[in-house]
XYZ file of C-alpha atoms in Angstrom:
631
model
C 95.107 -122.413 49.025
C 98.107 -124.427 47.234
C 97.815 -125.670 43.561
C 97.789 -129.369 42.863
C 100.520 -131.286 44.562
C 101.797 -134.209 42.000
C 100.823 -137.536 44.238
C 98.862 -141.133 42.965
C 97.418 -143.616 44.440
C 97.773 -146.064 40.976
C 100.644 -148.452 40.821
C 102.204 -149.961 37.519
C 100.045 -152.991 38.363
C 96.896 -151.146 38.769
C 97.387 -149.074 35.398
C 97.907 -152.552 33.438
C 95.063 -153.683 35.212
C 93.128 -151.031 33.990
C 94.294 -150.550 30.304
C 93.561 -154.645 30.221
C 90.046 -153.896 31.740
C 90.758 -156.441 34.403
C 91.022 -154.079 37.428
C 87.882 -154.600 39.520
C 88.313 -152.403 42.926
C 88.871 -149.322 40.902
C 86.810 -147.312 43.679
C 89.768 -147.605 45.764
C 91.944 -145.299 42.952
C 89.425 -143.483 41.179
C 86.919 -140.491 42.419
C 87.991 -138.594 45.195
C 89.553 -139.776 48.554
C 90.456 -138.173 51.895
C 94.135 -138.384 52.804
C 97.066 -137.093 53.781
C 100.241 -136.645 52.072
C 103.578 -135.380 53.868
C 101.639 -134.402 57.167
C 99.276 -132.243 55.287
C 95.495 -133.512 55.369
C 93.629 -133.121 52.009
C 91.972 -134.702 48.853
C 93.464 -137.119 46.314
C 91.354 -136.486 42.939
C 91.627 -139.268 39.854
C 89.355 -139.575 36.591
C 89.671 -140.840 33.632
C 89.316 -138.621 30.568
C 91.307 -139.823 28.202
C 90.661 -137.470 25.304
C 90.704 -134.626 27.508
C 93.211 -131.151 26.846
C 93.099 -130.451 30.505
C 91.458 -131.260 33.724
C 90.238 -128.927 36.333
C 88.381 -129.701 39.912
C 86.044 -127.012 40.666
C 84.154 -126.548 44.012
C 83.200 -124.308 46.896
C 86.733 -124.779 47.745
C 87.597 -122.364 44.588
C 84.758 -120.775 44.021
C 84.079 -123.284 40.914
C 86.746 -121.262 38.679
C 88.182 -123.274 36.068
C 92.400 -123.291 36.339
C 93.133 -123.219 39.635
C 93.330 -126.680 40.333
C 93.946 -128.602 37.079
C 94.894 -132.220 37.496
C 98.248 -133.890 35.947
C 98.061 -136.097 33.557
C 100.022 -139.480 33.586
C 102.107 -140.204 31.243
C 101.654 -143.915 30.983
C 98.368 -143.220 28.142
C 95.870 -144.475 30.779
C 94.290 -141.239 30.329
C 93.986 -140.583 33.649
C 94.145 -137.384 35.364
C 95.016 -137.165 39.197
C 96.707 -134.611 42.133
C 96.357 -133.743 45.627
C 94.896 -130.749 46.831
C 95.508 -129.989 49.981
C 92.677 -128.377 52.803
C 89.980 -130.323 50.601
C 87.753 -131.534 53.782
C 85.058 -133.932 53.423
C 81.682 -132.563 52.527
C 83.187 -130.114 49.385
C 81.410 -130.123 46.734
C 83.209 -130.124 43.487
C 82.690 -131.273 39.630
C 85.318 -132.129 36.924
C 85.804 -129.198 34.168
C 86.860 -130.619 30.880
C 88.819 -129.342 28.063
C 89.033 -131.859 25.077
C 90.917 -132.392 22.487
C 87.573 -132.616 20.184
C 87.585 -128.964 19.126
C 88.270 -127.394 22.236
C 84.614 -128.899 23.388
C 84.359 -128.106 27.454
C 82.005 -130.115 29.702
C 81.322 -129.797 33.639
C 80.504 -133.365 35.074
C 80.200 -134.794 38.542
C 82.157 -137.642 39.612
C 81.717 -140.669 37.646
C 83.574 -142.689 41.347
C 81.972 -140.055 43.584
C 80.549 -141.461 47.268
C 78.163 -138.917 47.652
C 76.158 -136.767 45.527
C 74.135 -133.599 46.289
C 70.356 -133.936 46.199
C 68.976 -133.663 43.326
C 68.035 -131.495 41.107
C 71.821 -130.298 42.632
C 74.260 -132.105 40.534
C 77.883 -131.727 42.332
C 80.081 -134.603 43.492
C 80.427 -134.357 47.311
C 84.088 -135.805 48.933
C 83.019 -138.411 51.419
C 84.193 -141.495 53.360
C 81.475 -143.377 54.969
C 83.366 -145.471 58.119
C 81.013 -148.001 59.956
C 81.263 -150.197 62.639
C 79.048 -153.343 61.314
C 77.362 -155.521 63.260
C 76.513 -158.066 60.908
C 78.744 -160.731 61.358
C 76.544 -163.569 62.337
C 74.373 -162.899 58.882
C 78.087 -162.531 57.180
C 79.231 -165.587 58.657
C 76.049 -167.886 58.039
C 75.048 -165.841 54.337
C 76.705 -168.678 52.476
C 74.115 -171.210 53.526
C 71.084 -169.302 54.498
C 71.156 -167.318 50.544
C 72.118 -170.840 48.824
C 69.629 -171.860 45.981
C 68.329 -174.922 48.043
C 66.851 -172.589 50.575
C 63.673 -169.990 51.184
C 63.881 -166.901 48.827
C 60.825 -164.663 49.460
C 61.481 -161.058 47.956
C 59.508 -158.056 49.118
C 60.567 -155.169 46.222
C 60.443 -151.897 47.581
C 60.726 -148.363 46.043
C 62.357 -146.570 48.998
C 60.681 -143.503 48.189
C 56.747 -144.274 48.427
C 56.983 -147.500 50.777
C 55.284 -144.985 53.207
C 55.483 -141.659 53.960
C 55.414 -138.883 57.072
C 53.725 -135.486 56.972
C 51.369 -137.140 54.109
C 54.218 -136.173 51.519
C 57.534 -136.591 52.738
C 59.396 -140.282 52.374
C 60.738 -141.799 55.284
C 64.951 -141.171 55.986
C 67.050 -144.427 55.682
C 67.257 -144.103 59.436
C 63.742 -144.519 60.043
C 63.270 -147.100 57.645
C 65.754 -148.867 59.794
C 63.296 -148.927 62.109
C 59.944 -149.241 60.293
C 60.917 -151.000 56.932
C 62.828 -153.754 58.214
C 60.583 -154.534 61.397
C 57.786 -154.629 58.810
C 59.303 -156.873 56.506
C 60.716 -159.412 59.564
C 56.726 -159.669 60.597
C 55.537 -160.574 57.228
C 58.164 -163.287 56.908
C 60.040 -162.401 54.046
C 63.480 -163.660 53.437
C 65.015 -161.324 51.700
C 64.412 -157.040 50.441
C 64.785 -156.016 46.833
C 65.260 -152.235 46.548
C 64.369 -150.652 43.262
C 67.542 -148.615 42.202
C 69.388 -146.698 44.951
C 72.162 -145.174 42.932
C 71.922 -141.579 42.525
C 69.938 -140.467 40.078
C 68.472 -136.781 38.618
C 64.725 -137.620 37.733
C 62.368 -139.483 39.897
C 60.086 -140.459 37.467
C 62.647 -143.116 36.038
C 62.202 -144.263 39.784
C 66.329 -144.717 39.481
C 66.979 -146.561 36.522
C 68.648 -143.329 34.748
C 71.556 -143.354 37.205
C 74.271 -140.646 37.809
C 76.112 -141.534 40.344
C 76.890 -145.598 40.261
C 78.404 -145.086 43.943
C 76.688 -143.215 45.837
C 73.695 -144.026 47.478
C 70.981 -141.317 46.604
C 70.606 -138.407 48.859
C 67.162 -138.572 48.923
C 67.279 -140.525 52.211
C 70.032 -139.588 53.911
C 73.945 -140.016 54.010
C 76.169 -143.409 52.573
C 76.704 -144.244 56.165
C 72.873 -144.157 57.078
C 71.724 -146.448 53.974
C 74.736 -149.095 55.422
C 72.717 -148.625 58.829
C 69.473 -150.414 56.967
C 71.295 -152.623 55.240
C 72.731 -153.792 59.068
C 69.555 -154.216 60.822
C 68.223 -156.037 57.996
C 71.080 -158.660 58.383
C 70.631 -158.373 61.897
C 67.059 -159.511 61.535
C 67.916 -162.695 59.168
C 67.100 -160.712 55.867
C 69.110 -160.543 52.871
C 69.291 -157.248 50.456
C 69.044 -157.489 47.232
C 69.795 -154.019 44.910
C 68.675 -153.344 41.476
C 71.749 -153.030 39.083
C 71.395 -151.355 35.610
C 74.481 -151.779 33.771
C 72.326 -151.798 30.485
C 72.164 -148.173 29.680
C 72.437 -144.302 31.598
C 70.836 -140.963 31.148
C 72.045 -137.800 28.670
C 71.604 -135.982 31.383
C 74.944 -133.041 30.968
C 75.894 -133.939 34.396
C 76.801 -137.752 33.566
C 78.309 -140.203 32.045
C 77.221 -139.051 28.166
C 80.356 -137.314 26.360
C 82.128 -137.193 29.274
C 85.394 -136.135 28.535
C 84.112 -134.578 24.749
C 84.150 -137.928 23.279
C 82.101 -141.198 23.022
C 83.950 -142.580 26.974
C 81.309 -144.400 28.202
C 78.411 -144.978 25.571
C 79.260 -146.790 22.445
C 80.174 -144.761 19.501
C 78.129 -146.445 16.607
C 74.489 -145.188 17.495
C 73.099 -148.332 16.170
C 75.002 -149.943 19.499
C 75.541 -146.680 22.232
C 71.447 -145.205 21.955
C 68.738 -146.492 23.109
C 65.386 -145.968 21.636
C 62.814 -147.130 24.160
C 64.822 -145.367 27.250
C 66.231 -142.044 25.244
C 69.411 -143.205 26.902
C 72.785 -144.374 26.066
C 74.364 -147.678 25.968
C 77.551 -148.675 27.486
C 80.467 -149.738 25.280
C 80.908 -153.033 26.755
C 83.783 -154.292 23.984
C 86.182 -151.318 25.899
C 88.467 -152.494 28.962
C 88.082 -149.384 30.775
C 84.364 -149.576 30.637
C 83.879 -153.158 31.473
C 86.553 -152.434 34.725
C 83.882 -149.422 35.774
C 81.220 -151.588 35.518
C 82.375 -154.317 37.258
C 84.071 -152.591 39.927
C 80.510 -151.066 40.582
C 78.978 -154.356 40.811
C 81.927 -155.369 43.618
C 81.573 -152.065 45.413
C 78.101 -152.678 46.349
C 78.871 -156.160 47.482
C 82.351 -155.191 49.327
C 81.196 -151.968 50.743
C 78.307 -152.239 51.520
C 77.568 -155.790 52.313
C 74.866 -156.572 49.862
C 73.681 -160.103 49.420
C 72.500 -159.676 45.464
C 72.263 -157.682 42.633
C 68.977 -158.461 40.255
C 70.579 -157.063 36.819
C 67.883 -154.434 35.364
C 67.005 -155.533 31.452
C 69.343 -158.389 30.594
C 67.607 -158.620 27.460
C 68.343 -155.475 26.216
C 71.653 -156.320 26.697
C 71.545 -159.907 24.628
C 70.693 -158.638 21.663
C 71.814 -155.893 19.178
C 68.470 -155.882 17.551
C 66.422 -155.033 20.844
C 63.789 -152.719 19.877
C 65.463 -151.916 16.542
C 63.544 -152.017 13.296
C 65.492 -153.813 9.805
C 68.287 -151.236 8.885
C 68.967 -149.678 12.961
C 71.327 -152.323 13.848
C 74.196 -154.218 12.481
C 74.551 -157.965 12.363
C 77.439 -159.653 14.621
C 80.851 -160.630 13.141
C 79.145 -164.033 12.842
C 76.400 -162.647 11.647
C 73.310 -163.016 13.732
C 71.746 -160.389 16.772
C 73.308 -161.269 19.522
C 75.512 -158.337 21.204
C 79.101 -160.419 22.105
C 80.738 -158.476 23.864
C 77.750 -157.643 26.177
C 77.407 -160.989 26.735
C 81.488 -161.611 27.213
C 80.603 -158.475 29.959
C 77.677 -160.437 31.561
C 80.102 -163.765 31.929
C 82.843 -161.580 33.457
C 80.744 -159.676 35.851
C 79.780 -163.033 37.016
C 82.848 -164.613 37.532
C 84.192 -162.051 38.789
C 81.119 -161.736 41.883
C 81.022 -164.747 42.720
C 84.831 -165.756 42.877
C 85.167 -162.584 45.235
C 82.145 -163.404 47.665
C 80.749 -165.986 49.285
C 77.029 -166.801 49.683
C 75.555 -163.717 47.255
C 73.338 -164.681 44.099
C 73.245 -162.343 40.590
C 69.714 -162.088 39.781
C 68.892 -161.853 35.593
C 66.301 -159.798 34.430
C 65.921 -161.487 31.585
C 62.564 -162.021 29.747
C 63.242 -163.723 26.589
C 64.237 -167.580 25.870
C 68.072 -166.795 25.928
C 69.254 -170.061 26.586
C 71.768 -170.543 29.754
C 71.368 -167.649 31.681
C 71.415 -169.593 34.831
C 74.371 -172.113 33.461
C 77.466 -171.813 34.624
C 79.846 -169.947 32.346
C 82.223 -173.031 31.977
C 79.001 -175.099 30.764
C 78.618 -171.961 28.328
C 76.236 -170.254 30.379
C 75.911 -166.401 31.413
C 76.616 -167.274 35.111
C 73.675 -165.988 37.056
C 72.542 -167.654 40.127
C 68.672 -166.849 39.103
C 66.354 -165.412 36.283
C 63.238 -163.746 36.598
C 60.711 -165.905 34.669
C 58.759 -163.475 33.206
C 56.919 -166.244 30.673
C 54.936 -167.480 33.836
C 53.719 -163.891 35.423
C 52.164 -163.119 31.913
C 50.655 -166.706 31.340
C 49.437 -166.349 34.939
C 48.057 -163.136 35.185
C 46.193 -163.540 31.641
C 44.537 -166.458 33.268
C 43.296 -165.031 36.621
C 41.939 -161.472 34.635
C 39.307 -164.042 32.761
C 35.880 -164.392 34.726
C 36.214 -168.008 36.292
C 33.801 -170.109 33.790
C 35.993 -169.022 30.997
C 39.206 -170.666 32.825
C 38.307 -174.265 31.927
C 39.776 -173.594 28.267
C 42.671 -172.026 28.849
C 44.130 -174.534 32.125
C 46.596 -174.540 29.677
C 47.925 -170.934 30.742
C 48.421 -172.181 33.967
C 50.222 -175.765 33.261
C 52.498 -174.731 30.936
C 55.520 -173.598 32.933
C 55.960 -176.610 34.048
C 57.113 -177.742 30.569
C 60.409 -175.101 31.163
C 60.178 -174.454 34.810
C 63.087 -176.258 35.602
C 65.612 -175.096 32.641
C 66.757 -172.129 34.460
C 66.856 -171.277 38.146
C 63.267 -169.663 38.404
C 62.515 -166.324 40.532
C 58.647 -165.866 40.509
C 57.596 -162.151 39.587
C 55.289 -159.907 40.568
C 57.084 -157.163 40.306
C 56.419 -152.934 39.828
C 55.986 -153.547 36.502
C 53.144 -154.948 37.323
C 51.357 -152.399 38.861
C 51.701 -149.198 36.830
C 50.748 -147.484 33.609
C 47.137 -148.411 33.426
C 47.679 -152.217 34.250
C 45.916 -152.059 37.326
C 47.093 -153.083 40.888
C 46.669 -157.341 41.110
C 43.946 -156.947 43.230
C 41.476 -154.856 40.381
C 43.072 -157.001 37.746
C 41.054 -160.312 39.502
C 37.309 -160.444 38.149
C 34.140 -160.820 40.065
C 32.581 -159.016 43.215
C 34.303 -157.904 46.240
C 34.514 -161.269 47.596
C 35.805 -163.367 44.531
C 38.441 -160.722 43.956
C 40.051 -161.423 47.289
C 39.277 -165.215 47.436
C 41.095 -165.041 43.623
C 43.814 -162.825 44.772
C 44.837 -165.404 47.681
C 44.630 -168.166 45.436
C 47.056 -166.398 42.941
C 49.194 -165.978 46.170
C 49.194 -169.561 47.170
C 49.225 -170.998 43.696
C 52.851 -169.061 43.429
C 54.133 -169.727 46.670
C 53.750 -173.976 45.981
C 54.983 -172.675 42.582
C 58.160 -174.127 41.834
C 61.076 -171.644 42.142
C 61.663 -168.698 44.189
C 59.132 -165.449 44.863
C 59.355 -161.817 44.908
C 56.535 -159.532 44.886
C 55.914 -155.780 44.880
C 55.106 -153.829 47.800
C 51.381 -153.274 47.979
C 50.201 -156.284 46.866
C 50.587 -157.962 50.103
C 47.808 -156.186 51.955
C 45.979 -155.782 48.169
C 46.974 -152.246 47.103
C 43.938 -151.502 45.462
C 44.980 -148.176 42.958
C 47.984 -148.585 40.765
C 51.305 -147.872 42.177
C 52.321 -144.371 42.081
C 55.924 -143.582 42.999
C 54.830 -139.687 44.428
C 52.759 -141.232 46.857
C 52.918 -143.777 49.765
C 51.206 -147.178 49.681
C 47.609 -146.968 51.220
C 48.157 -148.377 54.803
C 44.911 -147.400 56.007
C 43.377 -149.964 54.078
C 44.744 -152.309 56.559
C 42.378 -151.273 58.864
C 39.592 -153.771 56.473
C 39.382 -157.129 57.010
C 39.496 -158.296 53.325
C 43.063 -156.661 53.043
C 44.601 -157.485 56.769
C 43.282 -160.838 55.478
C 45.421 -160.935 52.282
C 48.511 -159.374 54.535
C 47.956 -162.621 56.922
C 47.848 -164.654 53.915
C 50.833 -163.440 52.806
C 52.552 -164.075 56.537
C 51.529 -167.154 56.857
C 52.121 -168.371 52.693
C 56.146 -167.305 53.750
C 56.007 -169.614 56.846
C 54.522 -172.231 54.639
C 57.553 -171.779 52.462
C 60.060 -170.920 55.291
C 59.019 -174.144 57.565
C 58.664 -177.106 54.892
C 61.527 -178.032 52.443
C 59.471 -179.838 50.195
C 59.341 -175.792 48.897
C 62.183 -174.886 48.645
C 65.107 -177.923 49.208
C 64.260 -178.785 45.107
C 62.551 -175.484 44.089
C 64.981 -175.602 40.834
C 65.075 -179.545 40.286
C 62.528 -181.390 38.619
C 62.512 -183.860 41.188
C 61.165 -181.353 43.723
C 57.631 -181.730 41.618
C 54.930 -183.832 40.119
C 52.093 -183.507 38.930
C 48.991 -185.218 40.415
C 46.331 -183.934 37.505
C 46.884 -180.823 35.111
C 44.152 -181.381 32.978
C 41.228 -181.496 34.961
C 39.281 -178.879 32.694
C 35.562 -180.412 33.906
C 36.384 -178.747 37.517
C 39.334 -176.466 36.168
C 41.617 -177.732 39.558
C 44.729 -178.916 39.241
C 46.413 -180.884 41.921
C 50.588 -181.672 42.289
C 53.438 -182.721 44.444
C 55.769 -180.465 46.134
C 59.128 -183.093 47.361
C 61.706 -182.328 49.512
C 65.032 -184.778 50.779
C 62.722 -186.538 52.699
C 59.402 -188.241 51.670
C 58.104 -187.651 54.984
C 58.196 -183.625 54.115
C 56.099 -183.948 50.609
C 53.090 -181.637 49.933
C 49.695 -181.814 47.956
C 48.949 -178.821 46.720
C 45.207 -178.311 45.152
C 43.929 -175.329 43.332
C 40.333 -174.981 42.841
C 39.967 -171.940 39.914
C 36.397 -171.358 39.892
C 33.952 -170.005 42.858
C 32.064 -173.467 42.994
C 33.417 -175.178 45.845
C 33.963 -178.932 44.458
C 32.429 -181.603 47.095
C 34.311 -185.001 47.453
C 37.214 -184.325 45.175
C 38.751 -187.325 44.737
C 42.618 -187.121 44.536
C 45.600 -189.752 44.174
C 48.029 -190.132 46.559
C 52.046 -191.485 46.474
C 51.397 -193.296 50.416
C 48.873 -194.329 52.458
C 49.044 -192.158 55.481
C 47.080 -189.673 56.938
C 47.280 -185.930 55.622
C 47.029 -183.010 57.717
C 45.466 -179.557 56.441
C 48.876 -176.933 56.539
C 47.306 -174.156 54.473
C 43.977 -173.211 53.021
C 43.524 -169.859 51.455
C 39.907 -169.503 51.998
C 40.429 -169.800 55.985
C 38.100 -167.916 57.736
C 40.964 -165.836 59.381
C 41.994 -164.670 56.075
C 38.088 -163.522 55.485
C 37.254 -166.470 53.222
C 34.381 -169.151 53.270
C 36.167 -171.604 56.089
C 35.308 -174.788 53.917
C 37.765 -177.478 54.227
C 38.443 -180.678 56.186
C 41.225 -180.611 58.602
C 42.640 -184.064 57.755
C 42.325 -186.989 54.799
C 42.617 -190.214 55.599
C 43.303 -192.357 52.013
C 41.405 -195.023 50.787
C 42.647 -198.369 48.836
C 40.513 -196.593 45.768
C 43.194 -196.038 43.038
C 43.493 -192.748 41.362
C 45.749 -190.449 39.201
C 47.501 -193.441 38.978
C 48.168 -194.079 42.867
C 47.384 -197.200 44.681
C 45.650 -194.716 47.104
C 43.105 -191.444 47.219
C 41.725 -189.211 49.521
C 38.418 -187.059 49.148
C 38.673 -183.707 49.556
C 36.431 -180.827 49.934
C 38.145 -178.258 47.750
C 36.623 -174.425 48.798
C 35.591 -172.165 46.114
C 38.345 -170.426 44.584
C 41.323 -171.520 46.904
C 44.354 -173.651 47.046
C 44.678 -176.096 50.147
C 47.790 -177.419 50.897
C 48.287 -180.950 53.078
C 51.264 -182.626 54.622
């Protein structure tokens, strides 16, 4: 086989681009790529190791000996390194050996740009294209309005690996969740799929956030071509996909990112700002061009290539600030002086820009669980430029106030009203999330109190009580049938518990909740506008209920939502109303279809008796620990 043949793919433009950390399609130069050059078919190689001595590719092509095929280096001080080698068919596998200038240190990584990646614990870079004929367009064409933030965004978040498995042990192939996956999630009703990270990564207990391979779809499942083959029928089924990002911080692992070329590359050089204590990981040098252009490139590949609709940002708040799980003395003050990490937070603003100026009808999805404020804001109005935030304030509030046994709840209502008093300064997403469910928390089902049947009834009421929420939902797979061990990401979810009526009851809850949402736009038209709610009562602690307005454009579409907290049902309940018309029963979580008691009228018909400050009232019978919803 020939030595390197002197070819690039970079023009002047690109390498300015690149040096000014404004080139964001750097996928199309970098990695490997399949062409030919003077009739002669082959592989284009590029990578940028700037303090490098030399660059070799090694492979099964050359029997991974160093030498043979060492990369040119350009001389405009891009440091990048780049040549064609001709015969190099798709499916090689190869690495990147390193000779640095740093005292002759050599390193062996994969591909930072590869497509492909073998599967794990393999570590080569495999050369791949992944052509596809997409049949998308009507989702493409209509994504602008149907993923807008004044319509329905229901998140199921998956974990591709232990949604379900075949042969008791093995996971399911992205091809046959094709199939099963996105038929499931169409008949539950959900609007949109959040996978946990799909990236390539080394070690499954990080469950993908310790990423290798930023663009390649893990190997686990299948090939690049097979995960774009989900991400089709989902849009041909209505449903929008929505990946976990994590441009916060990557493994050690000698493969990777970490010392790439012999010197700090990727990771920041001060430890105090490249290591990260809680992960064991490093931390991305967001103040260099060449780093931010990765990055950002990454987030536009998944959007460009692959047709994803979001990206929810894994641990924004690490991120923010420089003293994030730092002690006094492991971190160094900002130039003006306080914790916040600037040029992360000139990265966040850029990434944003940049996404949404280059697609239409996608949303960036914060992670975010401090009081940063403007995370949601527009970055002209000084924001960070996300479309949503996870509001992480509410699921703890919430879930500390459904673990308590029911006649404790009257003193702490509180827990439950105060959102409302920041609900609407950000664009909300509604968590229940893996976090959730794992390292001795409990699944949400065994963290509800009573017997059998109050932990159900409690559980639906959570449901409903966050679906009539404002803002948008997402919740963790499992917890719609009422998963009831802890996640564990070695093992599928338990499906034959489906076969019970108390947890095919919470699944039809859960079906019907997202029709609720999907069908009425007093949910979702003003989900992140104060208008869109009011409350009737809050601070009914005597009954611990609480009873509010859900609006929409039109009047004629408003909701009264009631939540009864406690396992007493609560006989003519008297509650204010805006108009005096007739309301109609549209949801009741203690239906008898769900498994629950069956107590509640089917329609109210007010009375000239003024309440909660209306001119109006109806009675209602409110069942023991439910929420009822009437139109």
């Amino acid at each position: 086989m020939s030595n390197v043949i002197v070819h690039s793919l970079f023009s002047e433009f690109d390498i300015n681009l690149f040096k000014g950390g404004k080139h964001f399609r750097l996928y199309d130069k970098l990695g490997s790529h399949l062409i030919e050059v003077d009739g002669v078919k082959g592989t284009y190689f590029a990578v940028w190791a700037p303090s490098a001595k030399s660059v070799s590719v090694i492979g099964d092509f050359n029997y991974w000996n160093a030498g043979e095929h060492e990369l040119n280096v350009r001389w405009d001080s891009s440091g990048i390194w780049e040549g064609f080698i001709p015969g190099v068919d798709k499916g090689t596998k190869y690495k990147y050996k390193i000779q640095s200038h740093n005292n002759d240190i050599w390193t062996e990584k994969a591909d930072p740009f590869a497509r492909f990646c073998e599967q794990p614990p393999n570590t080569a870079s495999l050369v791949w294209d992944a052509p596809y004929d997409w049949k998308d367009k009507k989702w493409m064409d209509t994504r602008e309005e149907k993923n807008a933030l004044d319509k329905p965004y229901s998140v199921y978040e998956v974990h591709l690996g232990s949604w379900k498995k075949k042969n008791g042990w093995e996971s399911l192939s992205y091809i046959e969740m094709a199939d099963e996956l996105v038929d499931y999630v169409d008949k539950m009703g959900f609007t949109h799929v959040e996978f946990m990270p799909v990236m390539e990564y080394p070690y499954d207990p990080s469950w993908g956030y310790q990423i290798t391979g930023y663009f390649a779809p893990t190997s686990r499942f299948g090939k690049p071509e097979d995960f774009k083959v989900l991400v089709d029928k989902f849009h041909q089924k209505g449903i929008g996909v929505i990946l976990d990002w994590v441009p916060s911080h990557f493994p050690e692992d000698a493969h990777g990112l970490g010392y790439f070329d012999g010197s700090h590359l990727y990771e920041h050089p001060d430890r105090r700002r490249g290591y990260h204590p809680d992960w064991k990981s490093l931390i991305f040098n967001y103040g260099r061009n060449e780093v931010r252009a990765f990055l950002i490139s990454n987030a536009i590949f998944w959007l460009d290539q692959y047709h994803v609709d979001g990206l929810r940002v894994d641990a924004v708040a690490s991120m923010l600030y420089l003293d994030y799980s730092r002690e006094d003395g492991e971190w160094e003050p900002n130039m003006y002086g306080n914790n916040e990490n600037l040029e992360a937070l000139s990265f966040l603003r850029e990434m944003n820009q940049e996404v949404y100026a280059s697609f239409k009808g996608v949303q960036t999805i914060a992670e975010e669980s401090t009081a940063f404020s403007g995370v949601t804001k527009p970055v002209h109005f000084g924001g960070l430029g996300f479309g949503m935030k996870w509001m992480m304030g509410w699921m703890h509030d919430t879930l500390e106030f459904f673990k308590k046994e029911p006649i404790y709840r009257s003193y702490d209502l509180n827990d439950i009203t105060f959102s409302m008093t920041y609900a609407f300064t950000e664009n909300f997403v509604l968590p229940f999330s893996h976090d959730e469910v794992v390292y001795g928390k409990q699944s949400l089902l065994y963290r509800m109190p009573g017997d059998e049947w109050q932990r159900f009834a409690n559980l639906r009421l959570l449901f409903g009580y966050m679906f009539t929420h404002p803002g948008g939902n997402l919740l963790f797979m499992g917890g719609e049938f009422g998963q009831s061990s802890e996640w564990d990401f070695q093992q599928s979810l338990d499906w034959h518990l489906t076969q019970y009526d108390f947890h095919s009851g919470i699944q039809e809850v859960i079906k019907d909740l997202n029709k609720l949402y999907k069908n009425n736009p007093a949910l979702y038209q003003k989900q992140f506008s104060p208008d869109g709610f009011q409350w009737i009562e809050y601070n009914d602690k005597e009954n611990t209920v609480i009873t509010y307005l859900r609006k929409g454009e039109d009047p004629k579409d408003d909701l009264i939502i009631a939540c009864n907290f406690t396992p007493v049902p609560r006989e003519n309940y008297r509650v204010g109303v805006p108009k005096n018309t007739q309301l109609k029963l549209v949801f009741n979580s203690d239906d008898s279809k769900y498994s629950g008691s069956g107590i509640g009228k089917k329609t109210l018909k007010p009375s000239k008796t003024e309440w909660n400050g209306q001119a109006q009232s109806v009675v209602m019978t409110l069942p023991p620990l439910s929420v009822v919803v009437y139109k």
